[in-house]
Short mmCIF file of C-alpha atoms in Angstrom, two decimals:
data_model
loop_
_atom_site.label_atom_id
_atom_site.label_comp_id
_atom_site.label_asym_id
_atom_site.label_seq_id
_atom_site.Cartn_x
_atom_site.Cartn_y
_atom_site.Cartn_z
CA ASP A 19 110.18 65.49 105.23
CA GLY A 20 111.36 65.99 108.71
CA ALA A 21 114.21 68.45 108.42
CA PHE A 22 112.37 70.55 110.97
CA GLU A 23 111.33 68.30 113.45
CA PRO A 24 109.38 69.73 116.35
CA THR A 25 109.43 66.39 118.51
CA ILE A 26 113.08 66.67 118.78
CA GLY A 27 112.68 67.49 122.36
CA LYS A 28 113.82 64.21 123.99
CA LEU A 29 117.28 64.93 121.66
CA VAL A 30 117.73 68.41 122.62
CA ASP A 31 117.50 67.43 126.35
CA VAL A 32 120.19 64.53 125.82
CA TRP A 33 122.57 66.64 124.21
CA LYS A 34 121.61 69.93 126.40
CA ILE A 35 123.74 72.00 124.02
CA GLY A 36 123.70 75.79 124.90
CA PHE A 37 122.25 74.90 128.50
CA GLY A 38 124.99 73.05 130.35
CA GLY A 39 125.74 70.20 127.55
CA LYS A 40 129.42 69.31 128.14
CA ALA A 41 129.95 65.68 126.50
CA VAL A 42 128.56 63.67 123.89
CA PRO A 43 125.77 61.28 124.96
CA SER A 44 125.69 57.58 124.52
CA GLU A 45 124.86 56.07 121.64
CA ALA A 46 122.07 54.09 123.72
CA ALA A 47 120.70 57.53 124.84
CA ILE A 48 120.64 58.79 121.35
CA ARG A 49 119.08 55.76 120.14
CA GLU A 50 116.40 55.93 123.08
CA ALA A 51 115.19 59.52 121.94
CA LEU A 52 115.35 58.74 118.36
CA LYS A 53 112.34 56.47 118.96
CA TYR A 54 110.11 59.51 119.93
CA VAL A 55 111.09 61.63 117.02
CA ASP A 56 108.42 61.77 114.43
CA TRP A 57 106.05 64.43 113.40
CA ARG A 58 103.56 62.31 111.72
CA LYS A 59 102.22 60.92 115.18
CA ILE A 60 100.73 65.01 116.00
CA ARG A 61 97.37 65.40 116.01
CA VAL A 62 95.83 68.60 115.86
CA THR A 63 92.04 69.36 116.20
CA ARG A 64 90.26 72.56 117.00
CA ARG A 65 86.72 72.30 118.36
CA ASP A 66 84.97 75.48 120.67
CA GLY A 67 87.49 78.07 119.40
CA LYS A 68 90.21 75.91 121.20
CA CYS A 69 93.11 73.96 119.33
CA TYR A 70 94.25 70.30 120.91
CA ILE A 71 97.78 69.41 120.08
CA TYR A 72 97.90 65.61 120.71
CA ILE A 73 101.38 63.84 121.02
CA ALA A 74 102.25 60.31 121.34
CA PRO A 75 103.31 58.81 124.85
CA GLY A 76 106.69 59.75 125.43
CA GLN A 77 106.95 62.44 122.57
CA ASP A 78 108.69 66.09 123.64
CA ILE A 79 107.40 68.91 121.18
CA ASP A 80 110.37 71.64 121.36
CA MET A 81 109.43 74.86 119.34
CA GLY A 82 112.70 76.64 119.83
CA GLY A 83 113.50 76.55 115.97
CA ILE A 84 110.58 78.87 115.26
CA ALA A 85 110.28 80.94 118.68
CA LYS A 86 112.29 83.63 117.80
CA GLY A 87 111.04 83.85 114.64
CA TYR A 88 107.31 83.81 116.00
CA ALA A 89 108.14 86.38 118.39
CA SER A 90 109.43 88.67 115.80
CA ASP A 91 106.26 88.21 113.88
CA LYS A 92 104.13 89.12 116.95
CA LEU A 93 106.25 92.29 117.87
CA ALA A 94 106.07 93.46 114.13
CA GLU A 95 102.26 92.95 114.50
CA LEU A 96 101.85 94.90 117.71
CA LEU A 97 104.27 98.05 116.32
CA LYS A 98 102.16 97.94 113.08
CA LYS A 99 98.86 98.62 114.76
CA LYS A 100 100.49 101.34 117.04
CA GLY A 101 101.23 103.01 113.93
CA VAL A 102 104.85 102.23 113.60
CA LYS A 103 105.65 102.43 109.77
CA SER A 104 109.71 102.07 110.60
CA ALA A 105 111.50 99.86 112.59
CA TRP A 106 114.23 97.17 113.32
CA LEU A 107 113.99 94.10 115.59
CA SER A 108 116.87 92.12 116.47
CA LEU A 109 116.47 88.39 118.51
CA GLY A 110 119.39 87.12 118.45
CA GLY A 111 120.23 85.82 114.91
CA ASN A 112 116.74 86.80 114.02
CA VAL A 113 116.23 90.57 112.31
CA CYS A 114 112.68 91.76 111.39
CA ALA A 115 112.53 94.91 109.26
CA ILE A 116 109.19 96.92 109.32
CA GLY A 117 109.19 99.31 106.04
CA THR A 118 112.65 100.83 105.34
CA LYS A 119 114.78 103.19 107.37
CA PRO A 120 112.85 106.60 108.02
CA ASP A 121 114.96 107.89 105.15
CA GLY A 122 113.53 105.54 102.95
CA SER A 123 116.47 103.59 102.26
CA PRO A 124 116.72 99.67 102.81
CA TRP A 125 118.07 98.26 106.14
CA ARG A 126 121.42 96.64 105.96
CA ILE A 127 122.12 93.10 107.80
CA ALA A 128 125.66 91.88 107.93
CA VAL A 129 125.67 88.47 107.63
CA GLN A 130 128.16 87.04 109.96
CA ASN A 131 131.42 84.92 109.01
CA PRO A 132 130.94 81.70 110.55
CA ALA A 133 134.55 81.89 111.37
CA ASP A 134 134.83 84.86 112.89
CA GLU A 135 132.11 86.49 115.21
CA ASN A 136 133.65 90.10 114.72
CA ASP A 137 133.65 89.81 110.58
CA TYR A 138 131.10 89.24 108.05
CA VAL A 139 131.28 87.80 104.74
CA GLY A 140 128.27 90.25 103.13
CA VAL A 141 125.77 92.43 103.70
CA VAL A 142 121.92 91.96 102.62
CA GLU A 143 119.37 94.87 102.22
CA ILE A 144 116.32 94.50 103.08
CA SER A 145 112.70 96.30 103.43
CA ASP A 146 109.45 94.71 105.19
CA ALA A 147 111.02 91.26 105.47
CA CYS A 148 113.00 89.33 108.02
CA ALA A 149 116.58 87.96 108.05
CA VAL A 150 117.00 84.88 110.04
CA THR A 151 120.63 83.25 110.38
CA SER A 152 120.92 79.53 111.93
CA GLY A 153 124.71 78.47 112.06
CA GLY A 154 126.67 75.81 113.83
CA TYR A 155 129.27 78.51 115.31
CA GLN A 156 126.43 79.60 117.84
CA ARG A 157 125.78 77.13 120.59
CA TYR A 158 128.07 74.51 120.61
CA PHE A 159 131.05 72.44 122.88
CA GLU A 160 134.09 70.42 121.93
CA GLU A 161 134.89 67.13 122.85
CA ASN A 162 138.48 65.69 121.98
CA GLY A 163 139.01 68.66 119.60
CA LYS A 164 135.91 68.01 117.93
CA LYS A 165 132.78 70.59 117.99
CA TYR A 166 129.19 69.57 118.38
CA HIS A 167 126.95 72.45 117.51
CA HIS A 168 123.13 72.70 118.74
CA ILE A 169 121.40 72.16 114.59
CA ILE A 170 120.27 68.26 115.49
CA ASP A 171 119.64 66.25 112.30
CA PRO A 172 116.44 64.27 113.11
CA ALA A 173 117.44 61.54 110.97
CA THR A 174 120.51 60.71 112.86
CA GLY A 175 120.00 62.31 116.28
CA LYS A 176 123.04 64.06 116.53
CA PRO A 177 124.53 67.30 115.28
CA ALA A 178 123.85 67.97 111.63
CA GLU A 179 126.94 67.36 109.21
CA SER A 180 125.49 69.00 106.08
CA GLY A 181 128.48 70.79 104.81
CA LEU A 182 127.13 74.14 105.86
CA THR A 183 128.48 76.50 108.61
CA SER A 184 125.38 79.08 107.98
CA VAL A 185 122.40 79.85 106.32
CA THR A 186 120.40 83.14 106.20
CA ILE A 187 116.80 82.98 105.03
CA ILE A 188 115.18 86.31 103.67
CA CYS A 189 111.37 85.88 103.87
CA LYS A 190 108.00 88.01 104.91
CA ASP A 191 107.07 85.74 107.70
CA GLY A 192 109.77 85.61 110.19
CA THR A 193 108.07 82.30 111.95
CA LYS A 194 108.72 80.43 108.44
CA ALA A 195 112.15 82.32 107.92
CA ASP A 196 113.13 80.74 111.36
CA ALA A 197 111.85 76.99 110.34
CA LEU A 198 113.53 77.17 106.87
CA SER A 199 116.98 78.62 108.48
CA THR A 200 117.25 75.03 110.60
CA ALA A 201 115.52 72.47 108.03
CA LEU A 202 117.62 74.09 105.06
CA TYR A 203 120.89 73.77 106.95
CA VAL A 204 120.01 69.94 107.95
CA MET A 205 119.40 69.42 104.52
CA GLY A 206 122.79 70.24 103.08
CA LEU A 207 123.36 72.92 100.06
CA ASP A 208 122.31 70.66 97.22
CA ASP A 209 118.76 69.61 98.57
CA ALA A 210 118.14 73.03 100.07
CA LEU A 211 118.63 74.67 96.74
CA ALA A 212 116.38 71.98 95.02
CA TYR A 213 113.60 72.71 97.69
CA TRP A 214 114.31 76.65 96.97
CA LYS A 215 113.66 76.23 93.26
CA THR A 216 110.08 74.75 93.93
CA GLN A 217 109.43 77.77 96.13
CA ASP A 218 109.08 81.53 95.14
CA ASP A 219 108.29 83.21 98.92
CA PHE A 220 112.04 83.42 100.11
CA GLU A 221 115.63 83.99 99.22
CA VAL A 222 118.82 82.10 101.01
CA ILE A 223 122.24 83.09 101.43
CA PHE A 224 124.48 79.85 102.33
CA VAL A 225 127.86 79.52 103.87
CA THR A 226 129.81 76.01 103.38
CA GLU A 227 132.53 74.64 105.18
CA GLU A 228 134.65 74.89 102.13
CA GLY A 229 134.39 78.49 101.77
CA GLU A 230 131.90 79.01 99.57
CA VAL A 231 128.98 81.94 100.01
CA VAL A 232 126.21 80.93 98.12
CA ALA A 233 123.20 83.49 97.19
CA THR A 234 119.73 82.78 95.52
CA GLU A 235 119.20 84.91 92.56
CA GLY A 236 116.41 87.00 93.92
CA LEU A 237 119.03 88.67 95.99
CA LYS A 238 121.79 89.31 93.49
CA ASP A 239 120.94 93.27 93.88
CA SER A 240 120.37 93.11 97.09
CA PHE A 241 123.38 91.21 98.52
CA THR A 242 127.06 92.42 98.67
CA PHE A 243 129.81 89.98 99.22
CA ASP A 244 132.62 90.79 101.19
CA GLY A 245 134.47 87.84 101.83
CA LYS A 246 137.46 88.13 99.60
CA GLY A 247 139.85 88.58 102.40
CA ASN A 248 138.92 85.52 104.10
CA ASP A 249 139.39 83.33 101.30
CA TYR A 250 135.52 82.90 100.58
CA THR A 251 134.85 82.40 96.64
CA TYR A 252 130.98 83.52 95.64
CA ARG A 253 128.77 82.81 93.51
CA VAL A 254 124.58 83.24 92.55
CA ALA A 255 122.17 80.26 92.52
CA LYS A 256 119.76 80.56 89.65
CA ARG A 257 116.73 78.54 89.17
#
C-alpha cells in the first residue's frame, strides 16, 4: 500500500539525508516533490526479451531501498555457482549467510542498539538466510535539537515517525528483506505485525522508541535478547 515507494526519488533529492543534506526543506518543496510520488503510475512491459519501465513525467525512481539486498542476492548466487557452501556477506546493515559456518553451527548476527553504535540488543542465529536492518539512527542530521533520519514516509514526505527505531528482517530473499525492513519501519509496530501475520516467509525483530524489543515467534529459538542492561524490555509476538 505504498509503504515501500520506488517513486520517492524527488523527496530523497529534496532532503538529501546521507549525501549533504543538513537543513529541513521548506513545506512548499516537500509538497511539490510529493506530487510525483505514486507507484501506481509505473508501467512495465516486456517484449523482444527486454523490459521497459515507463514513469509519469517528472517522476524519479529511487531503488536505494533494495539495492544492497539485491546485490547480496546476486553475490550469493555467484558464489554458490562457484561451489561455495559457507560464506558470510556484509553490506552495511545487510547480512547474507550462505549455508552455516564451516563447523556446521549457525551464523550469529548482532542486532545493534539504536541508541549506542557500540552495543547491541540481542543476537540472532541464521543459516542460508539474510538479516537486513533499517534504522533511523543510520543516516540523519539534526536541526534545532531534533533528528531527521533518511527513512522517508511516502504519505507525509517527511522522515517516518512510526515509533520504531529499527526493524530487522530475517528472510531467504535479501531483496525482499531490504524492501520489508523499510516498509515495516514506515508502517509502525501494530500495522507491521498485522502484515507479518498474513505472511509466512519472513520474521522480524523490532526495536521501539519506548525501549521494547519485539521478536516474531518464528525467532523464539534463534534470537537471544541481551538488552536488559540498557533498560529494554522483551516480548515475543505470536500469530
